[in-house]
JSON list of N, CA and C in Angstrom, two decimals:
[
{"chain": "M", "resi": 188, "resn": "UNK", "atom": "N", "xyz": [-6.04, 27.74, 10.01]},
{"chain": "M", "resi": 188, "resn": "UNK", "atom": "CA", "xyz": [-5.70, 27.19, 11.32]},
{"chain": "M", "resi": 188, "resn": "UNK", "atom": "C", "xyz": [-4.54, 26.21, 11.18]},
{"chain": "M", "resi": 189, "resn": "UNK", "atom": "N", "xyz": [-3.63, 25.99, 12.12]},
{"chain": "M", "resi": 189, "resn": "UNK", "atom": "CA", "xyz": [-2.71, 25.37, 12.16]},
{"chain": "M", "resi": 189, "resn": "UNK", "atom": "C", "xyz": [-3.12, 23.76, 13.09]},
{"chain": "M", "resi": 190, "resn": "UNK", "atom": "N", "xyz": [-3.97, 23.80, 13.30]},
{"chain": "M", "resi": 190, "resn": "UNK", "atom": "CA", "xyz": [-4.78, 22.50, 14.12]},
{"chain": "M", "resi": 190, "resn": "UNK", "atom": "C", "xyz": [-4.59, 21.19, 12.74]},
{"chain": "M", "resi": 191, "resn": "UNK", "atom": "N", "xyz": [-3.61, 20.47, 13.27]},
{"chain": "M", "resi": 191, "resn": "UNK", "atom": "CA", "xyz": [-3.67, 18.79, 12.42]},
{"chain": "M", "resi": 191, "resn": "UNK", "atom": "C", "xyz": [-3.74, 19.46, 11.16]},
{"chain": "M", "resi": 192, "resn": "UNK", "atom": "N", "xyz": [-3.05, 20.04, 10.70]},
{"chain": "M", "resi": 192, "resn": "UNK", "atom": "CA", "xyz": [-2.97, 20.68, 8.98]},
{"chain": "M", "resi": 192, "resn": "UNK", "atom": "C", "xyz": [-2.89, 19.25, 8.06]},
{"chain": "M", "resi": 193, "resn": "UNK", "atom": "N", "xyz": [-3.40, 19.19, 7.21]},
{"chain": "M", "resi": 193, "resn": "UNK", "atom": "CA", "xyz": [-2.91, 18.10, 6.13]},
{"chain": "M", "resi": 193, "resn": "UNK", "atom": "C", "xyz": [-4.47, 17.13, 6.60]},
{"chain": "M", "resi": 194, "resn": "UNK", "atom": "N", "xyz": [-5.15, 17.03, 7.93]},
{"chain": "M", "resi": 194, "resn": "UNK", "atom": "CA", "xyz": [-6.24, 16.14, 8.23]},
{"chain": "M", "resi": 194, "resn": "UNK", "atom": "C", "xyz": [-7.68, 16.41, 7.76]},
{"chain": "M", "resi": 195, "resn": "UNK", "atom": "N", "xyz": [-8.24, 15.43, 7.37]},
{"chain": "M", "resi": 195, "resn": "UNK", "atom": "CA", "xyz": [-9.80, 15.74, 7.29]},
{"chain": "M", "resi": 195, "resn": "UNK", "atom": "C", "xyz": [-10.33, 15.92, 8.73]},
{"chain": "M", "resi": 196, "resn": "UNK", "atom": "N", "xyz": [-11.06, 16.78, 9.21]},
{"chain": "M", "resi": 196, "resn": "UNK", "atom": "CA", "xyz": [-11.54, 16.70, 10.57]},
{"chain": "M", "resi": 196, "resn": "UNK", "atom": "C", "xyz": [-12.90, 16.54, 10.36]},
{"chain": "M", "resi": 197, "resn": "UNK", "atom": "N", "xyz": [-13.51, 16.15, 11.22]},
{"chain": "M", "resi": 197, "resn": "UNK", "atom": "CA", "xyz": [-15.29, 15.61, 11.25]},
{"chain": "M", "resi": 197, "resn": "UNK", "atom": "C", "xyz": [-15.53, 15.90, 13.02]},
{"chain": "M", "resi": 198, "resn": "UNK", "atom": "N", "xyz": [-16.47, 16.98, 13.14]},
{"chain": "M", "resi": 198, "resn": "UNK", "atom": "CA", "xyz": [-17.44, 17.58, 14.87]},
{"chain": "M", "resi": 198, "resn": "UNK", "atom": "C", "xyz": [-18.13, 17.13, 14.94]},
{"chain": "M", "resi": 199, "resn": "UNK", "atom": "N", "xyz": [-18.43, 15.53, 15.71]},
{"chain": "M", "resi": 199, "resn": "UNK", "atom": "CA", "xyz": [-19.77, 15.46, 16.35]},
{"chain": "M", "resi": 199, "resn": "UNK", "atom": "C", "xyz": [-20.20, 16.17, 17.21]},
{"chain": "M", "resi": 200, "resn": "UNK", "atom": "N", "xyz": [-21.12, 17.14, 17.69]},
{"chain": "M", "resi": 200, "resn": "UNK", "atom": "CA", "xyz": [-21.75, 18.10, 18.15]},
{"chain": "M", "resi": 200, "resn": "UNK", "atom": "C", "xyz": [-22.97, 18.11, 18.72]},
{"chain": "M", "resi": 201, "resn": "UNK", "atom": "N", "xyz": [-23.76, 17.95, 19.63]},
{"chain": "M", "resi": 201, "resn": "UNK", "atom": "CA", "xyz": [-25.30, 18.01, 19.73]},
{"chain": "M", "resi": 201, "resn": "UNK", "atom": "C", "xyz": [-25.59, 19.54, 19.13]},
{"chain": "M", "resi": 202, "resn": "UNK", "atom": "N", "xyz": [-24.86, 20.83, 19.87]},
{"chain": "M", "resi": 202, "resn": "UNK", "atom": "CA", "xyz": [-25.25, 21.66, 19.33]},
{"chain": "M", "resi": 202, "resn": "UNK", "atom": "C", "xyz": [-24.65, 22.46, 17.93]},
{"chain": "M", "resi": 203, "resn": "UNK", "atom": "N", "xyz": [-25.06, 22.36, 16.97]},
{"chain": "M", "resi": 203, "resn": "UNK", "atom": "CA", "xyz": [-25.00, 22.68, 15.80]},
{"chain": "M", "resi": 203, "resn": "UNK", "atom": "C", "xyz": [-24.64, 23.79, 15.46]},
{"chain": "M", "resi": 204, "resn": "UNK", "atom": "N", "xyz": [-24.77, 24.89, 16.61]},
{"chain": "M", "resi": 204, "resn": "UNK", "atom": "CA", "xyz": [-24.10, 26.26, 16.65]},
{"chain": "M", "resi": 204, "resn": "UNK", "atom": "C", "xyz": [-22.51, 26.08, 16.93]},
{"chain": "M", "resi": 205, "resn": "UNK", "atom": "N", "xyz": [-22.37, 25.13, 17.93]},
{"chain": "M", "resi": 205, "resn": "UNK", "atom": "CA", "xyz": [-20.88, 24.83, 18.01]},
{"chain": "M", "resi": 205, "resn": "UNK", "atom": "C", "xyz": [-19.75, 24.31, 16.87]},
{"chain": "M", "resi": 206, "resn": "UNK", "atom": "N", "xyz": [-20.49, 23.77, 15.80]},
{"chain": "M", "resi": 206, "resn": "UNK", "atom": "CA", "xyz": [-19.67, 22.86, 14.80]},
{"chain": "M", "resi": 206, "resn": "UNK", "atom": "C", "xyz": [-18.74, 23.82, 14.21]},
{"chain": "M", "resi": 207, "resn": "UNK", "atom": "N", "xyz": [-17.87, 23.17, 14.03]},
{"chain": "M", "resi": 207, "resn": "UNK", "atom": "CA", "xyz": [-16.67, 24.66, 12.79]},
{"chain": "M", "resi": 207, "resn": "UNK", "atom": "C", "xyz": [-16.12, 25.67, 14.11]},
{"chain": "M", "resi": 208, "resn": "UNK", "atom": "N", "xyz": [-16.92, 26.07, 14.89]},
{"chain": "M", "resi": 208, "resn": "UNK", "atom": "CA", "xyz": [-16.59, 27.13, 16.16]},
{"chain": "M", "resi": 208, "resn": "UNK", "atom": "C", "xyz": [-15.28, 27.48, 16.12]},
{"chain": "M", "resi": 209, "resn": "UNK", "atom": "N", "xyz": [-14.42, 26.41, 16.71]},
{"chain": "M", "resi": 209, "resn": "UNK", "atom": "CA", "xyz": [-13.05, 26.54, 16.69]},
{"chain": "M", "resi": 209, "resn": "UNK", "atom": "C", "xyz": [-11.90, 26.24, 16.23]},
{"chain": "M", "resi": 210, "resn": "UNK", "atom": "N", "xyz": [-12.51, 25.25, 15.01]},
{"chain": "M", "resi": 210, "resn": "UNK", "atom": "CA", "xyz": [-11.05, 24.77, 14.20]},
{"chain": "M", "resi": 210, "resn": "UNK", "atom": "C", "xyz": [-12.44, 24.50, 13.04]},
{"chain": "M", "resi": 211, "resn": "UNK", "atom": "N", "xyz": [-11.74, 24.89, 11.65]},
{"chain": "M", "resi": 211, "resn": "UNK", "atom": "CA", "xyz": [-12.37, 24.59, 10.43]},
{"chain": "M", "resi": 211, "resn": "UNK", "atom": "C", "xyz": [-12.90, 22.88, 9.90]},
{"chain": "M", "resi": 212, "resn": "UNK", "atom": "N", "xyz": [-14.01, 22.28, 9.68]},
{"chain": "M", "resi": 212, "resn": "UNK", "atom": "CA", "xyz": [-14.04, 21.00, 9.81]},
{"chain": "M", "resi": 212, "resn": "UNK", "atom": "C", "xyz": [-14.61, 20.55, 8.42]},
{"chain": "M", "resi": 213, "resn": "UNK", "atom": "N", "xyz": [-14.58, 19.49, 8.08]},
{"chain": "M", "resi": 213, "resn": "UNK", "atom": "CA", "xyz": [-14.40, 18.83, 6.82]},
{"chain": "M", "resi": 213, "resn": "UNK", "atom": "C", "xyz": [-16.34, 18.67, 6.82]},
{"chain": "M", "resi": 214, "resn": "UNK", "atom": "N", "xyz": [-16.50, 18.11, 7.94]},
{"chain": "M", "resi": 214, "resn": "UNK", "atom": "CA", "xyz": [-17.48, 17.05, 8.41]},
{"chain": "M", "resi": 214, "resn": "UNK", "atom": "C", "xyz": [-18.32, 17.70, 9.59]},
{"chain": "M", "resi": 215, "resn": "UNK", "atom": "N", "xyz": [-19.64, 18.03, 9.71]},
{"chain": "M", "resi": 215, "resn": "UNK", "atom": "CA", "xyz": [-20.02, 18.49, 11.48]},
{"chain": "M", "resi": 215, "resn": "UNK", "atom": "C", "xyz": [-21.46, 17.64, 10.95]},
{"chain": "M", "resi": 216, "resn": "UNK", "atom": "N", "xyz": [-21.27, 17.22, 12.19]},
{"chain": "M", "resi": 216, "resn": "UNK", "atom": "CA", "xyz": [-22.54, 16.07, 12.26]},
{"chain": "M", "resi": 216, "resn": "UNK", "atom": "C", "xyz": [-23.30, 16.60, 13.64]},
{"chain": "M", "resi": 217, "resn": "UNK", "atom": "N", "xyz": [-24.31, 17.02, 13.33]},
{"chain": "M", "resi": 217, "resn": "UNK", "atom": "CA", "xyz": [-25.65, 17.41, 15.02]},
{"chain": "M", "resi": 217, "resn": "UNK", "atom": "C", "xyz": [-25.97, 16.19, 15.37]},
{"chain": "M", "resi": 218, "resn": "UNK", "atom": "N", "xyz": [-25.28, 15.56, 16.74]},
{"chain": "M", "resi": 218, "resn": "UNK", "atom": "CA", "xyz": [-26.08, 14.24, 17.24]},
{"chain": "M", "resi": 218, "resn": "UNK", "atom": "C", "xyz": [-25.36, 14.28, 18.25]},
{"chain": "M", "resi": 219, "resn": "UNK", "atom": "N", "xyz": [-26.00, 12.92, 19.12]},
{"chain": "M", "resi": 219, "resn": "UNK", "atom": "CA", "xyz": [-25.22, 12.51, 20.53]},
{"chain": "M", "resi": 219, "resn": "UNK", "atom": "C", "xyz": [-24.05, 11.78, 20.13]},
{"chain": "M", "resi": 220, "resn": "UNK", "atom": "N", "xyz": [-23.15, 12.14, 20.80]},
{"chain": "M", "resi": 220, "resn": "UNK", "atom": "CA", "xyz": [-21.56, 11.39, 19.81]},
{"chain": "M", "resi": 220, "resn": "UNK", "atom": "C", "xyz": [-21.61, 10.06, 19.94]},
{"chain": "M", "resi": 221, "resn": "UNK", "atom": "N", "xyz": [-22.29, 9.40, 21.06]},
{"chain": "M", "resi": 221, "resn": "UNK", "atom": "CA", "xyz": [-22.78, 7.65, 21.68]},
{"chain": "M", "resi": 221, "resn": "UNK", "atom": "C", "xyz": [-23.07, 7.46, 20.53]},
{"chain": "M", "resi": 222, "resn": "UNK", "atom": "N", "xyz": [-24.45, 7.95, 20.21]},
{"chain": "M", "resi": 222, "resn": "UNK", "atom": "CA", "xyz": [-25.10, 7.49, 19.20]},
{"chain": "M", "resi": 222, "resn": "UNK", "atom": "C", "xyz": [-24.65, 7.35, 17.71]},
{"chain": "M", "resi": 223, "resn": "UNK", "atom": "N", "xyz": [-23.74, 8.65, 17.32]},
{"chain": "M", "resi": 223, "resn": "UNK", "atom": "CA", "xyz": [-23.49, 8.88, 16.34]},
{"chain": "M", "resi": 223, "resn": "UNK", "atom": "C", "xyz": [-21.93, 7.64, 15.82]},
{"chain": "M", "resi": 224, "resn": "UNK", "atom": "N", "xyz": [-21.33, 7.31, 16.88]},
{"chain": "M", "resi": 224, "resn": "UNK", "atom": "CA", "xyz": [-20.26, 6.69, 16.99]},
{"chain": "M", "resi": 224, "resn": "UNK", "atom": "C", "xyz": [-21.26, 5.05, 16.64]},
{"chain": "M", "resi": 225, "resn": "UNK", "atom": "N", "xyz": [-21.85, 4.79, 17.63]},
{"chain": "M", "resi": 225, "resn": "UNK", "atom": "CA", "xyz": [-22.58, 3.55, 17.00]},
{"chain": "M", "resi": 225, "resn": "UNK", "atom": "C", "xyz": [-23.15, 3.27, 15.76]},
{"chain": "M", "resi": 226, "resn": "UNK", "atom": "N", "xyz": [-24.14, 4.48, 14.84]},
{"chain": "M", "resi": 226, "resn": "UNK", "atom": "CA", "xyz": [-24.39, 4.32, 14.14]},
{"chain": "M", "resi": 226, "resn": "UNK", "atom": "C", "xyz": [-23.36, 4.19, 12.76]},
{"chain": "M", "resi": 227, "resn": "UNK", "atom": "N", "xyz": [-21.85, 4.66, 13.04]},
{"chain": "M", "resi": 227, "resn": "UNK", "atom": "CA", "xyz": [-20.73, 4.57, 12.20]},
{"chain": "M", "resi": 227, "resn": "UNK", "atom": "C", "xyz": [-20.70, 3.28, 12.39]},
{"chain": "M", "resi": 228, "resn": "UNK", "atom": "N", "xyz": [-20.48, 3.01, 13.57]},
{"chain": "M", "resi": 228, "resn": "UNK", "atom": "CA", "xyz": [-19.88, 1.30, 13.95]},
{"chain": "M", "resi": 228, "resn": "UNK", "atom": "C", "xyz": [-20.61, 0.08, 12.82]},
{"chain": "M", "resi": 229, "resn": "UNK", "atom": "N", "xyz": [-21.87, 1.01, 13.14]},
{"chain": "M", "resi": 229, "resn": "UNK", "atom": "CA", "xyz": [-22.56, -0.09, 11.66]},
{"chain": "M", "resi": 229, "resn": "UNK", "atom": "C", "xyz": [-22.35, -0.31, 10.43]},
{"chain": "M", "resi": 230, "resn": "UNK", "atom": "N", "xyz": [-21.72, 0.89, 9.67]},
{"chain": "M", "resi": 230, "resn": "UNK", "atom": "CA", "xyz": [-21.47, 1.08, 8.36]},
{"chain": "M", "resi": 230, "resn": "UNK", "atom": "C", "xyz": [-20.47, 0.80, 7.86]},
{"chain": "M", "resi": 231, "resn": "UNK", "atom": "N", "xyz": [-19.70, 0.98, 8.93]},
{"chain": "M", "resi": 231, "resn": "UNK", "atom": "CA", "xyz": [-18.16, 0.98, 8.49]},
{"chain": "M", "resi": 231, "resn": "UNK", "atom": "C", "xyz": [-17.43, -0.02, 8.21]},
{"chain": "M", "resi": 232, "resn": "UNK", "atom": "N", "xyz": [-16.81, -0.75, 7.54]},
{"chain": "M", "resi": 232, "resn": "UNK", "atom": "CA", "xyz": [-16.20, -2.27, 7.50]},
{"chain": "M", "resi": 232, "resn": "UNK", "atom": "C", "xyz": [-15.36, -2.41, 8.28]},
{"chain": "M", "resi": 233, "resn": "UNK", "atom": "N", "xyz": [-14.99, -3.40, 9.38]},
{"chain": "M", "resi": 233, "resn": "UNK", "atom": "CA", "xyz": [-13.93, -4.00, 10.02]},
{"chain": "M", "resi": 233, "resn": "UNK", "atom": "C", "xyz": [-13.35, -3.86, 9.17]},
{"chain": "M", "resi": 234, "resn": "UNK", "atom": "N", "xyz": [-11.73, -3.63, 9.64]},
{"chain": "M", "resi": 234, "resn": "UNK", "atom": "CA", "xyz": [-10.99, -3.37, 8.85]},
{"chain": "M", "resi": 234, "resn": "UNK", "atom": "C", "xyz": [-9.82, -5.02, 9.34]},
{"chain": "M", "resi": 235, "resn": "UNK", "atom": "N", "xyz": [-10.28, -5.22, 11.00]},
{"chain": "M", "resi": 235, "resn": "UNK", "atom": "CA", "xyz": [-9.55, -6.32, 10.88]},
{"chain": "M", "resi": 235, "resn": "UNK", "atom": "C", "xyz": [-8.50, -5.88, 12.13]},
{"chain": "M", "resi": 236, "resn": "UNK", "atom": "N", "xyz": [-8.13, -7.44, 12.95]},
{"chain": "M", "resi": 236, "resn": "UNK", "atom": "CA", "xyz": [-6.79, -6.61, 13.98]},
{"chain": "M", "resi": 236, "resn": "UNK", "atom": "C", "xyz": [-5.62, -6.58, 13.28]},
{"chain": "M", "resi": 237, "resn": "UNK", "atom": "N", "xyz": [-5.59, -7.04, 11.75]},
{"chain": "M", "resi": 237, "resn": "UNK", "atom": "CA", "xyz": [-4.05, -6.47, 11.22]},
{"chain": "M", "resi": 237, "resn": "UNK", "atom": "C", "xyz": [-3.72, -5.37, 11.10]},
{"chain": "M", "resi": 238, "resn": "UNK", "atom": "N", "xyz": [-4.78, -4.78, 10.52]},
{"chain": "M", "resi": 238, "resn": "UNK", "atom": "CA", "xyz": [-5.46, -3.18, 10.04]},
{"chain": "M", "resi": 238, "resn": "UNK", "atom": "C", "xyz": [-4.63, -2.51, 11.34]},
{"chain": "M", "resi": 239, "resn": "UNK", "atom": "N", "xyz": [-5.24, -2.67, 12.30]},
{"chain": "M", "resi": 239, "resn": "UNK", "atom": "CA", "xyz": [-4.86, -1.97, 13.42]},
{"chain": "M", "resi": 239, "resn": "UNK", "atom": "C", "xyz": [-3.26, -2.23, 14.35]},
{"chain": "M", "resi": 240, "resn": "UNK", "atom": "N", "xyz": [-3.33, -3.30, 14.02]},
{"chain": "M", "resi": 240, "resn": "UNK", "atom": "CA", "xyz": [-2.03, -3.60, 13.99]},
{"chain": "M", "resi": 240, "resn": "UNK", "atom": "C", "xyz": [-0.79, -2.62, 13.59]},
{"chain": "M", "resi": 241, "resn": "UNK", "atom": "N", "xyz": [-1.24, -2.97, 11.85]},
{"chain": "M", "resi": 241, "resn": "UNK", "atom": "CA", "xyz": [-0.33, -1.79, 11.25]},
{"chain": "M", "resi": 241, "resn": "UNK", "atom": "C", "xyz": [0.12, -0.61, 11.27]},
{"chain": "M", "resi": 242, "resn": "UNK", "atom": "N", "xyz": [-1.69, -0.11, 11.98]},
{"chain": "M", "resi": 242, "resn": "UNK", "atom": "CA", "xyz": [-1.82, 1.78, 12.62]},
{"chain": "M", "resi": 242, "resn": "UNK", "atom": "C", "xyz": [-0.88, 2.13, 13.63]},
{"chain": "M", "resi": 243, "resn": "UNK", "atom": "N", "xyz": [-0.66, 0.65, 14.24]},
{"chain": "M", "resi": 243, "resn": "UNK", "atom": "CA", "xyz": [-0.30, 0.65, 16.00]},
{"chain": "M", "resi": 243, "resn": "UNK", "atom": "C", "xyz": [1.19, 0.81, 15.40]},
{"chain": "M", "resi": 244, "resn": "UNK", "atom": "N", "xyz": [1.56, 0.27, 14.65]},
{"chain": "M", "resi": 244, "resn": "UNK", "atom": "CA", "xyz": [3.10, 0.17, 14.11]},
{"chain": "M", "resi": 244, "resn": "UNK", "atom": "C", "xyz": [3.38, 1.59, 13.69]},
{"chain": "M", "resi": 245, "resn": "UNK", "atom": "N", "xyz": [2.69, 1.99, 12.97]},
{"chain": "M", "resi": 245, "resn": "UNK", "atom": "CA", "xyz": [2.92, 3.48, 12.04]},
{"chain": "M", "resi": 245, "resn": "UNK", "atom": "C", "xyz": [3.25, 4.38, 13.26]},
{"chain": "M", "resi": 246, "resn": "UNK", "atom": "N", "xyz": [2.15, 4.56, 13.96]},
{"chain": "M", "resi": 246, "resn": "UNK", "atom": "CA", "xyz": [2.34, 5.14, 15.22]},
{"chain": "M", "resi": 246, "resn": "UNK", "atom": "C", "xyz": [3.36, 5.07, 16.18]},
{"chain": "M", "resi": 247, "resn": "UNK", "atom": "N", "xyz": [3.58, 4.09, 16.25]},
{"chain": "M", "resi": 247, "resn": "UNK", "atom": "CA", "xyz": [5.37, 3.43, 17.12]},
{"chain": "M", "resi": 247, "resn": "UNK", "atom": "C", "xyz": [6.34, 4.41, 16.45]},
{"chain": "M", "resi": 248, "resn": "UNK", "atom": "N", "xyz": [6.39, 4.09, 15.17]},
{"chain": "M", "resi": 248, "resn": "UNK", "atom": "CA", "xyz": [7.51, 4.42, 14.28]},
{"chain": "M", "resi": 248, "resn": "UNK", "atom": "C", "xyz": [7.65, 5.87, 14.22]},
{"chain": "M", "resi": 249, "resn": "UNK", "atom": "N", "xyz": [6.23, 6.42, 14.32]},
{"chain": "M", "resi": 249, "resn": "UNK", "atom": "CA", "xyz": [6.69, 8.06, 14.02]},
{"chain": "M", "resi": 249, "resn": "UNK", "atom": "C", "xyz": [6.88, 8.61, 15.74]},
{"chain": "M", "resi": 250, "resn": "UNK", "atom": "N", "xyz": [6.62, 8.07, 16.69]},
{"chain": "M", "resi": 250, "resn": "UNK", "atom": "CA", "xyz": [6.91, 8.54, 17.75]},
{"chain": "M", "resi": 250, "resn": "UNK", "atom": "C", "xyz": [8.90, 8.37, 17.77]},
{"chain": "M", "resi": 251, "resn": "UNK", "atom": "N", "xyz": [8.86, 7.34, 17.55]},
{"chain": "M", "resi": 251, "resn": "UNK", "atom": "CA", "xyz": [10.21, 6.99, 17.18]},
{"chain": "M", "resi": 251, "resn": "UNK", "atom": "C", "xyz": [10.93, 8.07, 16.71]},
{"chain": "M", "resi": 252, "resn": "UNK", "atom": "N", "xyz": [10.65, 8.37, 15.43]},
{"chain": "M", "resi": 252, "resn": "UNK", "atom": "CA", "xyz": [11.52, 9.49, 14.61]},
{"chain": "M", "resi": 252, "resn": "UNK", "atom": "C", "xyz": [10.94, 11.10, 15.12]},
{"chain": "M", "resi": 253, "resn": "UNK", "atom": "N", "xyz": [10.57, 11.03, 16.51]},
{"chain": "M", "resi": 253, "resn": "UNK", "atom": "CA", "xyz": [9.77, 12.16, 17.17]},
{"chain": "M", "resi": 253, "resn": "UNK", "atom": "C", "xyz": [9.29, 12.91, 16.31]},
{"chain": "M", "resi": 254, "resn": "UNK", "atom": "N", "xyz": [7.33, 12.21, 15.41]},
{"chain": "M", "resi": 254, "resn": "UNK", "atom": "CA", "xyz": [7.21, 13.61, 15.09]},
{"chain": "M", "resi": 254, "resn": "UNK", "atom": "C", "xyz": [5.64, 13.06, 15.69]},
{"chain": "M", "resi": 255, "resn": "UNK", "atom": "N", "xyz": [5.57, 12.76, 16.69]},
{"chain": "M", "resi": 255, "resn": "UNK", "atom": "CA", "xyz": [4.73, 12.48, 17.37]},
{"chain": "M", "resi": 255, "resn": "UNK", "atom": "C", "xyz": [5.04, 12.22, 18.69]},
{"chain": "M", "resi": 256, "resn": "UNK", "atom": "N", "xyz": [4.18, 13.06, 19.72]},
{"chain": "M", "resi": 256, "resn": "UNK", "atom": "CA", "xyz": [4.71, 12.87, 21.09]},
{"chain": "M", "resi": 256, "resn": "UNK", "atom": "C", "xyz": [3.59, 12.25, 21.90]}
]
């Protein structure tokens, strides 16, 4: 598939028949995505508003050099 080539992808899904369906995925998780998104929220370390900061910049920059629209 040509979908985000080069990305890890991860399907939250309730139904489990759907996961992988239409683009190949790294990751398929069966849950309510609310839920499943919260229960990440727990694990995951703040990364911090510089962190995001920086993403926000990266992002600027490649829209910039249009390889992001």
């Amino acid at each position: 598939a040509n979908y985000a080539r080069g990305s890890k992808k991860i399907h939250v899904e309730l139904d489990a028949s759907e996961i992988g369906k239409n683009v190949p995925v790294d990751l398929g998780i069966c849950g309510d995505a609310r839920e499943v998104l919260e229960a990440l929220l727990e694990i995951v370390p703040d990364q911090g508003a510089e962190a995001h900061a920086a993403w926000l910049a990266t992002i600027e920059a490649r829209r910039a050099e249009k390889k992001l629209r």
